[in-house]
Short mmCIF file of C-alpha atoms in Angstrom, two decimals:
data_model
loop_
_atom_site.label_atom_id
_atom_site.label_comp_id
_atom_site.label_asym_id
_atom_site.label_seq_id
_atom_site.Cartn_x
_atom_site.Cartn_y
_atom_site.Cartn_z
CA UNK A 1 -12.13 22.74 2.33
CA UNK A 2 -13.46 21.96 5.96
CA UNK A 3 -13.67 18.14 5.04
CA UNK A 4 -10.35 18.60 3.83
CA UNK A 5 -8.74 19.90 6.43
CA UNK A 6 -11.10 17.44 8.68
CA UNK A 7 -9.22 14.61 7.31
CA UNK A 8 -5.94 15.57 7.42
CA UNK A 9 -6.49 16.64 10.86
CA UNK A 10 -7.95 13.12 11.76
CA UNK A 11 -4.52 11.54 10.17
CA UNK A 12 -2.51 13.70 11.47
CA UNK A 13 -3.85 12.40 15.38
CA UNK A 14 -4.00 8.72 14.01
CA UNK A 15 0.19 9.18 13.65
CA UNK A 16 0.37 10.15 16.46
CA UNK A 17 -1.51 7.44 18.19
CA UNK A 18 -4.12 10.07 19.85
CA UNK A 19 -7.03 9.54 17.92
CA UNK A 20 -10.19 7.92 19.96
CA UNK A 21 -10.80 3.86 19.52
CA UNK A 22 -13.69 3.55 16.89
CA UNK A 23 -12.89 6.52 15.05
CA UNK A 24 -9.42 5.61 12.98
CA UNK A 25 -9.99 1.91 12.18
CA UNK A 26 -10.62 -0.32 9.68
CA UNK A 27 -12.64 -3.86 9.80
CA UNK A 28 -10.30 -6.16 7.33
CA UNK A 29 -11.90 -9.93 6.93
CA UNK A 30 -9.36 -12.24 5.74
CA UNK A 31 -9.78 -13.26 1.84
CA UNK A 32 -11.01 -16.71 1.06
CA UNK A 33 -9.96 -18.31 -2.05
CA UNK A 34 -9.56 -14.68 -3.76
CA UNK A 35 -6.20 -15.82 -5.64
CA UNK A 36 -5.28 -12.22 -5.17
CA UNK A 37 -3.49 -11.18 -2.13
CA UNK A 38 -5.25 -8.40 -0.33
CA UNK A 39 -2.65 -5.44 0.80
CA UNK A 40 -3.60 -2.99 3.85
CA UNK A 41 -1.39 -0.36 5.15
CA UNK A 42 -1.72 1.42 7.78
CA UNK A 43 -1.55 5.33 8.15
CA UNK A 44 -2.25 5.10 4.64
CA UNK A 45 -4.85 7.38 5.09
CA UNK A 46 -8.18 8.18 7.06
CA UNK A 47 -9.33 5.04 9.11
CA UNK A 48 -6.04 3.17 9.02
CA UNK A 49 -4.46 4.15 12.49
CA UNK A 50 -4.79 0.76 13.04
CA UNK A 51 -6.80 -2.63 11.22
CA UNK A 52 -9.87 -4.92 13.21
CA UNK A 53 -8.66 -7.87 11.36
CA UNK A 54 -10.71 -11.16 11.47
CA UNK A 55 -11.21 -14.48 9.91
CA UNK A 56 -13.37 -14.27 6.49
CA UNK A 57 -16.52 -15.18 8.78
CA UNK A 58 -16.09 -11.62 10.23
CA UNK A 59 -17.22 -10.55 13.72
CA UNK A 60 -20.19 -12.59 13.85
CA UNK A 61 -19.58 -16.14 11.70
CA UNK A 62 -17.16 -18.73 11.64
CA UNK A 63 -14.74 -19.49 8.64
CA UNK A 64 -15.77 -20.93 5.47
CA UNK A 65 -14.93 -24.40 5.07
CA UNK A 66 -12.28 -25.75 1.65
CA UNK A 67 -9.77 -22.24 2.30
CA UNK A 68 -6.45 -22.72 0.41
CA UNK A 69 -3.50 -21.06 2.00
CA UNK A 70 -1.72 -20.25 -1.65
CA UNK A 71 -5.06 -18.22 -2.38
CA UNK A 72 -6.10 -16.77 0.50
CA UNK A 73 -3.47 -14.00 1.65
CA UNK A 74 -3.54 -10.95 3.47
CA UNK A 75 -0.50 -8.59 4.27
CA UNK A 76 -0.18 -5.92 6.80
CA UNK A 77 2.27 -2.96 5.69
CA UNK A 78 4.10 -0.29 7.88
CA UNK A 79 6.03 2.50 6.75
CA UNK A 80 9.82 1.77 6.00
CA UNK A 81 11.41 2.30 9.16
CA UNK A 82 8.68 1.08 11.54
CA UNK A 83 7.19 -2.73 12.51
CA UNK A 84 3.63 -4.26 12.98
CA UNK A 85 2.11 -5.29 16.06
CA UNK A 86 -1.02 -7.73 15.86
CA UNK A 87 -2.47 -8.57 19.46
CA UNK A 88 -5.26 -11.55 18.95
CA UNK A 89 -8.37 -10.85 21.53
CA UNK A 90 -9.56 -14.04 20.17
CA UNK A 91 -8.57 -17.61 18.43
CA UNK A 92 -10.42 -20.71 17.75
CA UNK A 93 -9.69 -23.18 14.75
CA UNK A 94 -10.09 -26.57 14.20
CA UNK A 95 -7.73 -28.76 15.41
CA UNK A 96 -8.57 -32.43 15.14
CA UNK A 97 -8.43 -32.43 11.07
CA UNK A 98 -5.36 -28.82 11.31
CA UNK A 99 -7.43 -25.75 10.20
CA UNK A 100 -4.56 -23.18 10.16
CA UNK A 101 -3.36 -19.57 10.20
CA UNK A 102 0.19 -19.42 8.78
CA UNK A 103 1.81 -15.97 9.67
CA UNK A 104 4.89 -14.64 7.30
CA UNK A 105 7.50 -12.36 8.77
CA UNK A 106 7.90 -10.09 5.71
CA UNK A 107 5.70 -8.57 2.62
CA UNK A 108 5.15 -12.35 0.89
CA UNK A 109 4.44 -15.81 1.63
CA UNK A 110 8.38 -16.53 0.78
CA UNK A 111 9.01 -14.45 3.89
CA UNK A 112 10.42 -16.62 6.85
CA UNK A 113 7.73 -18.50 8.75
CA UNK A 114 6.79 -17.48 12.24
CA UNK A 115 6.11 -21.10 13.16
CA UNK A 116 4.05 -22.97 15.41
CA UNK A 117 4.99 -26.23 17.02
CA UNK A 118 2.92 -28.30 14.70
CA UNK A 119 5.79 -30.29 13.38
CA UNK A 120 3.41 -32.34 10.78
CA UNK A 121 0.76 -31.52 8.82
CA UNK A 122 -2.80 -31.73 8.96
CA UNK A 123 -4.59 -34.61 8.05
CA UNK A 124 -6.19 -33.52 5.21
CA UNK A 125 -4.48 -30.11 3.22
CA UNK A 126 -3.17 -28.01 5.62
CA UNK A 127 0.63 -27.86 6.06
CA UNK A 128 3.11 -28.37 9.02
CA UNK A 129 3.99 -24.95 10.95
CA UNK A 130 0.53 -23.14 10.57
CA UNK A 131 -1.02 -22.50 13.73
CA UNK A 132 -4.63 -23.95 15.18
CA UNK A 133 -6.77 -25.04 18.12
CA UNK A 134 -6.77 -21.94 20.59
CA UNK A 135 -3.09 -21.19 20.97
CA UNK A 136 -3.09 -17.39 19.17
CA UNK A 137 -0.12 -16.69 16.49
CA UNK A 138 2.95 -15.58 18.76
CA UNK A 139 6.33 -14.34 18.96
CA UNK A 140 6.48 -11.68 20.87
CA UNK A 141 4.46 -12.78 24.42
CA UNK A 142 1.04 -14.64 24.93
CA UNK A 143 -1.54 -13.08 21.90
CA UNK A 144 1.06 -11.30 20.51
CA UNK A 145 3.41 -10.87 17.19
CA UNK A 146 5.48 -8.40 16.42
CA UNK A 147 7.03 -7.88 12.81
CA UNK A 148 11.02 -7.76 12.57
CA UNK A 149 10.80 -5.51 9.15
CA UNK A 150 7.50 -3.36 7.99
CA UNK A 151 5.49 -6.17 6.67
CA UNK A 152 3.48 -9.23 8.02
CA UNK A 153 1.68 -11.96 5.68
CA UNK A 154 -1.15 -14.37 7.15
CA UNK A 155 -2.41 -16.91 4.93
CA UNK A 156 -5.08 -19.56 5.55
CA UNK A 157 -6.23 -23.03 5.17
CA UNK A 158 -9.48 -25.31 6.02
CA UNK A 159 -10.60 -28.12 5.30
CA UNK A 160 -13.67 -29.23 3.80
CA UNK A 161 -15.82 -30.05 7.24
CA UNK A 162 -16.38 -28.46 10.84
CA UNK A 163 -15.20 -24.56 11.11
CA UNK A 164 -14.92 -22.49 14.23
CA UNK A 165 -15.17 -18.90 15.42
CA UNK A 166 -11.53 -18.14 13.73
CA UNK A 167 -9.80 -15.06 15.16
CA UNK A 168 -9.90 -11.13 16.25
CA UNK A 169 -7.25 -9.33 16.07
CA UNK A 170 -5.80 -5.69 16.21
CA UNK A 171 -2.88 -4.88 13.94
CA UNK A 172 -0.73 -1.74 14.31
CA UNK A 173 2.32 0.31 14.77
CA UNK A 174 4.31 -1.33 16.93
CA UNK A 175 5.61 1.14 19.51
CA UNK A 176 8.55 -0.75 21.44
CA UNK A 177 8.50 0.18 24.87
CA UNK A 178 10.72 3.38 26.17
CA UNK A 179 14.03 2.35 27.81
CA UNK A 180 14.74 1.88 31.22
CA UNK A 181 15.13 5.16 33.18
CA UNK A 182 18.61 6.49 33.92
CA UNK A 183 18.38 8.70 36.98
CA UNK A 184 19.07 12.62 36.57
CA UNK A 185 22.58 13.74 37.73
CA UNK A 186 20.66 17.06 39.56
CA UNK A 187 18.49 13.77 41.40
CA UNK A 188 19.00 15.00 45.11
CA UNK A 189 19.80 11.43 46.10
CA UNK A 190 22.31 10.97 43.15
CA UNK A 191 24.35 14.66 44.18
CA UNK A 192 24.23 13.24 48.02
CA UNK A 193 25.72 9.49 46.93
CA UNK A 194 28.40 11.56 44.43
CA UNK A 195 29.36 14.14 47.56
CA UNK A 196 29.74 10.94 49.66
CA UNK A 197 32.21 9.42 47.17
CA UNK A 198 34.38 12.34 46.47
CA UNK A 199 34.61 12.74 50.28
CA UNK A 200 35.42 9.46 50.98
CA UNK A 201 37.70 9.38 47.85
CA UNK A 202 39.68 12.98 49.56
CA UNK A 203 39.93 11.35 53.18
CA UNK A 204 41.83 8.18 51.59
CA UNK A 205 44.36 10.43 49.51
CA UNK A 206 44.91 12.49 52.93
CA UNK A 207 45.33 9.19 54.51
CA UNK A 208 47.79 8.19 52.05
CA UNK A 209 49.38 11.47 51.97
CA UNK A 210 50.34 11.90 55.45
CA UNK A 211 51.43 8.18 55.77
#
């Protein structure tokens, strides 16, 4: 019962954003060559506040050489209702030969693109749009993408020589940021501009009047 109630505690504080880094996260390495496309949502449960994702060399390697994008797929899931964030703390892929990171706005690989500016394709299998070098996956701000809908999809592709650090990332909830303050009517400053007006406003129709 007290792990129970431990658990639902600790998900109930990852919903609400307050739980400590470290202790409602999970690592996810991307897949390479699994043919099967890896799903990980988050607040699905205990350690899913948010996602550590990285290339399939983890933390510590770089990526394996010979990844095809078709089989190598990962996608991010939200609840209906809500978006992803993914903020990249890190990005290195080859970029003389195009090793790339395509990123899908949706739950799918037929999802629109979030493109790069690589008009052409690599030189050897990877295809136009994907992104590489050190210029992180972006649309919403240097590092940054943001999900329109409750889904993102990254898929990847190498070629068969040379691999680099690949990526770090942190994907989560995207909490859009609160709206511009409108000041309080009982604002001291806002009841002295307002007195101002409506005396100013009372002098003119005087003015008027007795003209």
């Amino acid at each position: 019962m007290r792990h129970s109630f431990r658990h639902s505690f600790v998900a109930a504080l990852a919903c609400l954003g307050l739980v400590p880094p470290g202790t409602a996260q999970t690592v996810v390495d991307h897949p390479y060559d699994t043919g099967v496309v890896a799903t990980h949502t988050l607040h699905s449960g205990p350690n899913t506040a948010f996602f550590d994702y990285h290339d399939n060399g983890g933390s510590a390697a770089n990526y394996s050489n010979s990844a095809v994008a078709a089989t190598s797929v990962v996608t991010f899931v939200a609840a209906p209702g809500q978006r992803i964030k993914v903020t990249f703390s890190a990005f290195q892929t080859e970029t003389a030969f195009a090793d790339r990171l395509f990123v899908y706005d949706g739950a799918d690989t037929s999802a629109l693109i979030i493109p790069s500016a690589n008009a052409a394709p690599g030189a050897f299998s990877c295809a136009a749009l994907g992104w590489d070098g050190t210029l992180a996956p972006n649309n919403a701000g240097a590092n940054t993408l943001v999900s329109s809908g409750n889904s993102l999809t990254f898929a990847f592709c190498s070629d068969s020589s040379m691999n680099f650090a690949g990526w770090a990332a942190r994907v989560e909830v995207y909490v859009p940021p609160p709206p511009a303050s409108v000041p309080a009517l009982n604002d001291p400053a806002i009841a002295a501009l307002a007195l101002l007006l409506a005396l100013g406003a009372l002098a003119a129709l005087r003015r008027r009047g007795s003209g």
